[in-house]
XYZ file of C-alpha atoms in Angstrom:
400
model
C 123.396 92.889 23.247
C 121.173 95.382 25.117
C 118.713 98.148 24.194
C 117.847 100.830 26.808
C 114.303 102.253 26.700
C 114.191 106.089 26.419
C 112.485 106.273 29.830
C 115.609 104.759 31.351
C 113.400 102.367 33.327
C 113.364 99.369 30.996
C 115.571 97.553 28.531
C 115.756 94.773 25.983
C 118.471 92.166 26.223
C 119.522 88.690 25.162
C 120.655 86.000 27.525
C 122.393 82.639 27.645
C 122.955 82.218 23.953
C 119.230 82.613 23.174
C 118.388 84.422 19.957
C 115.175 85.826 21.440
C 114.827 89.234 23.066
C 113.815 89.693 26.709
C 112.138 92.682 28.387
C 113.405 93.954 31.723
C 111.148 96.459 33.529
C 109.378 97.251 36.822
C 105.584 96.732 36.995
C 102.995 99.016 38.632
C 103.768 97.484 42.016
C 107.522 98.133 41.738
C 108.304 94.473 41.135
C 111.025 93.685 38.604
C 109.829 91.691 35.582
C 112.005 89.836 33.102
C 109.818 88.474 30.314
C 110.599 86.844 26.975
C 109.197 88.635 23.935
C 109.276 85.270 22.089
C 110.711 86.936 19.016
C 114.164 87.336 17.515
C 113.060 90.422 15.585
C 114.434 93.522 17.342
C 111.805 95.880 15.900
C 108.953 93.681 17.133
C 110.576 93.304 20.535
C 111.058 97.076 20.766
C 107.396 97.642 19.829
C 106.292 95.234 22.567
C 108.441 97.035 25.147
C 107.025 100.411 24.085
C 103.472 99.066 24.463
C 104.258 97.642 27.890
C 105.734 100.946 29.102
C 102.716 102.861 27.758
C 100.344 100.594 29.694
C 102.364 101.106 32.898
C 102.313 104.874 32.342
C 98.502 104.867 31.979
C 98.143 102.741 35.104
C 100.346 105.097 37.156
C 98.245 108.045 35.924
C 95.033 106.185 36.972
C 93.851 106.187 33.397
C 93.821 102.404 33.194
C 92.862 99.829 35.829
C 94.517 96.411 35.648
C 93.150 95.196 38.964
C 91.410 91.794 38.679
C 87.604 91.963 38.834
C 85.063 89.370 39.904
C 82.744 88.606 36.975
C 78.958 88.991 37.006
C 77.182 85.650 36.729
C 74.080 85.069 34.646
C 72.291 84.189 37.884
C 73.094 87.563 39.461
C 72.181 89.484 36.315
C 68.908 87.568 35.841
C 67.896 87.973 39.499
C 68.535 91.711 39.254
C 66.472 91.783 36.054
C 63.594 90.078 37.891
C 63.840 92.578 40.763
C 63.806 95.427 38.239
C 60.658 94.023 36.589
C 58.970 93.512 39.972
C 59.690 97.100 40.981
C 58.091 98.316 37.765
C 55.255 95.777 38.045
C 55.945 95.195 34.374
C 53.410 93.586 32.078
C 53.818 89.831 31.698
C 55.817 89.601 34.933
C 54.733 86.034 35.715
C 55.939 84.490 32.446
C 59.012 86.706 32.159
C 60.092 85.686 35.665
C 59.416 82.017 34.907
C 61.666 82.026 31.835
C 64.385 84.113 33.468
C 64.514 81.413 36.151
C 64.840 78.802 33.401
C 67.815 80.779 32.058
C 69.343 80.743 35.539
C 68.903 76.964 35.731
C 70.786 76.532 32.467
C 73.477 79.232 32.623
C 73.498 80.418 36.259
C 77.252 80.260 36.989
C 78.351 81.497 33.562
C 80.006 84.901 33.241
C 77.345 87.098 31.629
C 79.998 88.481 29.268
C 80.640 84.960 28.009
C 76.984 84.198 27.315
C 77.271 84.476 23.551
C 75.311 83.153 20.596
C 77.312 79.908 20.682
C 76.227 79.181 24.275
C 72.588 80.029 23.499
C 72.386 77.125 21.076
C 71.998 74.979 24.204
C 68.454 76.388 24.394
C 67.620 77.099 20.771
C 68.726 73.709 19.429
C 65.865 72.145 21.389
C 62.574 71.649 19.564
C 60.094 74.058 21.167
C 56.599 75.376 20.637
C 56.245 78.889 19.268
C 55.000 79.935 22.716
C 58.220 78.788 24.378
C 60.367 80.423 21.700
C 58.542 83.729 22.206
C 58.962 83.487 25.975
C 62.666 82.667 25.728
C 63.226 85.484 23.217
C 61.491 87.964 25.505
C 63.368 86.763 28.607
C 66.780 86.975 26.907
C 65.932 90.433 25.535
C 64.959 91.670 29.005
C 68.129 90.173 30.487
C 70.476 91.650 27.879
C 68.745 95.054 27.898
C 69.158 95.215 31.677
C 72.828 94.170 31.412
C 73.517 96.876 28.827
C 71.986 99.495 31.145
C 73.929 98.120 34.121
C 77.132 98.090 32.024
C 77.603 94.365 32.620
C 77.986 93.804 28.874
C 78.821 96.047 25.944
C 76.932 94.280 23.149
C 73.773 92.147 23.111
C 74.335 88.680 21.604
C 72.282 87.784 18.566
C 69.742 85.054 19.330
C 70.054 81.844 17.275
C 67.343 80.567 14.968
C 64.856 78.438 16.875
C 63.558 74.951 16.134
C 59.769 75.132 16.110
C 58.012 71.887 16.956
C 55.804 70.316 14.301
C 52.418 72.052 14.524
C 50.545 68.824 13.948
C 52.228 66.878 16.740
C 49.627 67.915 19.299
C 46.748 65.461 19.014
C 43.149 65.805 20.073
C 42.180 64.116 23.331
C 39.789 61.184 23.225
C 36.472 61.142 25.134
C 37.956 58.432 27.372
C 40.962 60.587 28.252
C 38.831 63.628 29.067
C 36.445 61.535 31.158
C 39.314 59.895 33.076
C 40.926 63.222 33.939
C 37.617 64.860 34.884
C 36.584 61.977 37.119
C 40.003 61.762 38.751
C 39.756 65.265 40.182
C 36.070 64.851 40.970
C 36.951 61.840 43.144
C 39.958 63.621 44.660
C 37.667 66.486 45.687
C 35.647 63.991 47.731
C 38.565 62.077 49.244
C 41.065 64.867 49.919
C 41.541 65.727 53.590
C 42.775 69.213 52.771
C 40.044 71.872 52.598
C 41.828 73.921 49.940
C 42.605 70.764 48.002
C 38.935 69.771 47.963
C 38.014 73.124 46.423
C 40.872 73.098 43.920
C 40.040 69.579 42.743
C 36.304 70.128 42.266
C 36.976 73.355 40.356
C 39.644 71.685 38.213
C 37.378 68.755 37.346
C 34.714 71.163 36.080
C 37.296 73.426 34.437
C 38.440 70.420 32.385
C 34.880 69.779 31.188
C 34.288 73.404 30.250
C 37.560 73.805 28.372
C 36.423 70.948 26.154
C 32.795 72.068 25.886
C 33.546 75.728 25.078
C 36.923 75.754 23.301
C 37.984 78.785 25.334
C 41.573 79.536 26.222
C 42.712 78.807 29.768
C 42.892 82.481 30.760
C 39.577 83.324 29.121
C 37.691 80.589 30.963
C 39.449 81.283 34.247
C 38.183 84.880 34.279
C 34.498 84.369 33.426
C 31.850 85.398 35.948
C 28.415 83.922 36.533
C 26.955 87.208 35.294
C 28.678 86.636 31.943
C 26.490 83.598 31.267
C 22.818 83.896 30.438
C 20.042 82.096 28.554
C 18.309 84.014 25.766
C 16.449 83.532 22.510
C 18.341 83.992 19.262
C 16.340 83.791 16.045
C 13.466 82.256 17.995
C 15.687 79.503 19.366
C 16.571 78.995 23.041
C 20.316 79.548 23.438
C 22.971 80.236 26.048
C 25.479 83.029 25.574
C 28.759 83.736 27.317
C 30.518 87.108 27.351
C 34.288 86.633 27.054
C 35.754 89.812 28.531
C 39.370 88.760 29.189
C 41.005 87.679 25.950
C 44.294 87.924 24.072
C 42.249 89.239 21.129
C 39.046 91.265 21.515
C 36.128 90.722 23.922
C 33.367 88.707 22.280
C 30.047 87.011 22.966
C 29.763 83.336 22.070
C 27.039 80.708 22.109
C 27.701 77.757 24.388
C 25.977 74.397 24.534
C 23.336 73.475 27.069
C 25.811 71.021 28.611
C 28.312 73.827 29.161
C 25.616 76.018 30.709
C 24.625 73.218 33.086
C 28.232 72.712 34.169
C 28.495 76.408 35.025
C 25.283 76.247 37.048
C 26.596 73.137 38.814
C 29.748 75.092 39.758
C 27.534 77.794 41.232
C 25.606 75.242 43.293
C 28.841 73.707 44.591
C 30.242 77.130 45.493
C 27.045 78.089 47.293
C 27.185 74.869 49.318
C 30.786 75.596 50.306
C 30.196 79.301 50.931
C 32.678 80.344 48.231
C 32.902 83.432 46.034
C 29.988 83.454 43.589
C 31.173 86.253 41.318
C 33.828 84.438 39.299
C 33.081 80.893 38.231
C 36.556 79.534 38.994
C 37.784 81.655 41.884
C 38.497 79.959 45.196
C 37.809 83.243 46.974
C 37.424 86.792 45.645
C 40.392 87.498 43.374
C 42.110 84.156 44.086
C 42.246 81.592 41.273
C 43.752 78.104 41.598
C 46.721 77.426 39.328
C 45.127 74.515 37.476
C 48.136 73.910 35.239
C 50.424 73.500 38.239
C 47.901 71.351 40.126
C 47.716 69.016 37.133
C 51.516 68.915 36.790
C 52.065 68.121 40.458
C 49.434 65.390 40.447
C 50.936 63.864 37.301
C 54.450 63.917 38.755
C 53.245 62.302 41.961
C 51.031 59.651 40.372
C 52.929 58.926 37.170
C 51.778 55.298 36.990
C 48.092 56.248 37.027
C 48.550 58.825 34.275
C 50.467 56.394 32.092
C 47.969 53.599 32.691
C 45.090 55.874 31.627
C 47.011 57.278 28.645
C 46.825 60.869 29.908
C 50.441 61.424 30.978
C 51.097 63.854 28.120
C 47.651 65.454 28.122
C 47.697 69.210 28.738
C 44.867 71.602 29.448
C 45.456 73.353 26.130
C 44.712 70.110 24.303
C 41.085 70.440 25.392
C 40.709 73.637 23.341
C 42.582 71.906 20.536
C 40.176 68.958 20.832
C 37.139 71.241 20.658
C 38.398 72.865 17.447
C 39.321 69.526 15.881
C 35.919 68.014 16.693
C 34.008 70.980 15.238
C 36.037 70.840 12.032
C 35.359 67.125 11.672
C 31.653 67.785 12.280
C 31.749 70.056 9.229
C 31.226 73.365 11.002
C 32.017 76.676 9.336
C 35.669 77.605 9.724
C 34.729 81.286 9.696
C 32.304 81.027 12.612
C 34.541 78.556 14.400
C 37.426 81.040 14.222
C 35.167 83.803 15.510
C 33.858 81.628 18.327
C 37.411 80.790 19.426
C 38.692 84.348 19.107
C 41.289 83.502 16.494
C 41.796 83.776 12.732
C 40.810 81.518 9.867
C 44.470 81.517 8.875
C 45.381 79.918 12.190
C 42.647 77.314 11.779
C 43.790 76.488 8.249
C 47.489 76.388 9.199
C 47.210 74.336 12.367
C 44.329 72.025 11.510
C 45.091 71.123 7.912
C 44.815 67.401 8.616
C 41.379 67.734 10.203
C 40.143 70.005 7.411
C 41.227 67.647 4.632
C 38.243 65.944 2.975
C 35.805 67.641 5.385
C 32.668 69.324 4.081
C 32.785 72.690 5.858
C 29.507 74.145 4.610
C 27.708 74.238 7.971
C 27.799 76.900 10.634
C 29.037 76.420 14.146
C 25.640 76.583 15.854
C 22.116 75.668 14.811
C 21.371 76.828 11.267
C 18.590 79.068 12.589
C 21.225 81.204 14.364
C 22.880 82.382 11.129
C 21.052 85.649 10.512
C 20.565 86.374 14.215
C 24.282 85.969 14.931
C 25.220 88.529 12.323
C 22.404 90.916 13.212
C 23.316 90.898 16.892
C 27.031 91.110 16.136
C 27.722 88.371 18.676
C 30.766 87.131 16.820
C 32.165 90.493 15.683
C 35.735 91.588 16.238
C 37.245 88.171 16.790
C 38.673 87.367 13.378
C 42.206 88.488 14.193
C 45.372 88.115 12.154
C 47.311 86.980 15.213
C 48.329 83.326 15.216
C 46.817 81.536 18.179
C 49.174 78.771 19.178
C 48.986 79.312 22.897
C 46.602 80.132 25.688
C 45.848 83.508 27.153
C 48.486 83.953 29.906
C 50.784 81.489 28.076
C 49.776 78.590 30.282
C 50.596 75.893 27.737
C 52.750 73.275 29.412
C 56.331 72.800 28.318
């Protein structure tokens, strides 16, 4: 039994006692094709033949392209996204590039069209800090937005729900841990044979002390200048103030301890001896700042045994700010002034430090009691009580 297509160029037929219908036609390259429809229903077989002939007609009219295409990998799409961001000198380039590279590491050879919500669970099923979740969300958004514009994909995948790490898992560092880390880099600054290394190590050792003594974020402390620090009298009391100009919230003026002031002056002495830039406290040369987070990571990876033996293998620079806040809460300092000093909100303090706050009498102020009226009159702490949750450093330098 045979059915001839109206075009005269194809037919349906049965063969060899089979009950199923077969299509007989010539493809776009003029090659004869004999294909089973896998059905015994004539109407269905006829519909399939009609569809096949319509496709061939569209191909011959150049209205449809059936040529095989090489797919776009996630690596290619992400690299092009990075280049696009670099050309625009987009805000947050450093962190966006870092997390786009992480995406390449995980999905590099995958067809970008096949990077769906299901595949993204490989990232979002991991327990992460809110900082990492934000960075991954932003990186995936940039990647998918670029791919939409480049017509690599038609629809952006929906991002899965993330698993936020327990807020209370990060513990305060002990005095012994801080001392061990500070002294390690102080000694390395004396024994290193590399001139740049000597400078990086001495600055890092003092940076560690000041993070703990001031409670500043990494990026805030990194950007301070010697001119930002000055002694003055507040309410008739000798004090030391520090202007924080680079912040994720608003600029503010804070009171620092005499120990912190002395560390800053010691940095200045060391930089004068070495003939280094004396504008910024932690610059190696004008406009050049050591990457302290990376220096610490590399040293830890290289000397794992030492870090484990001294119980500092998991210690991060952010924990020093965390330690400062925890210690002040346990000392019974005012949460309001503590939040203002740290450039964050009371809500963040209450949410993230509930354990430290429990059973603590918080009826004191952060600094000497005599500073109370003077602080408010001078407005030194104004503008810092933000609603933004502060779970990461300025510049997102918290280690993953």
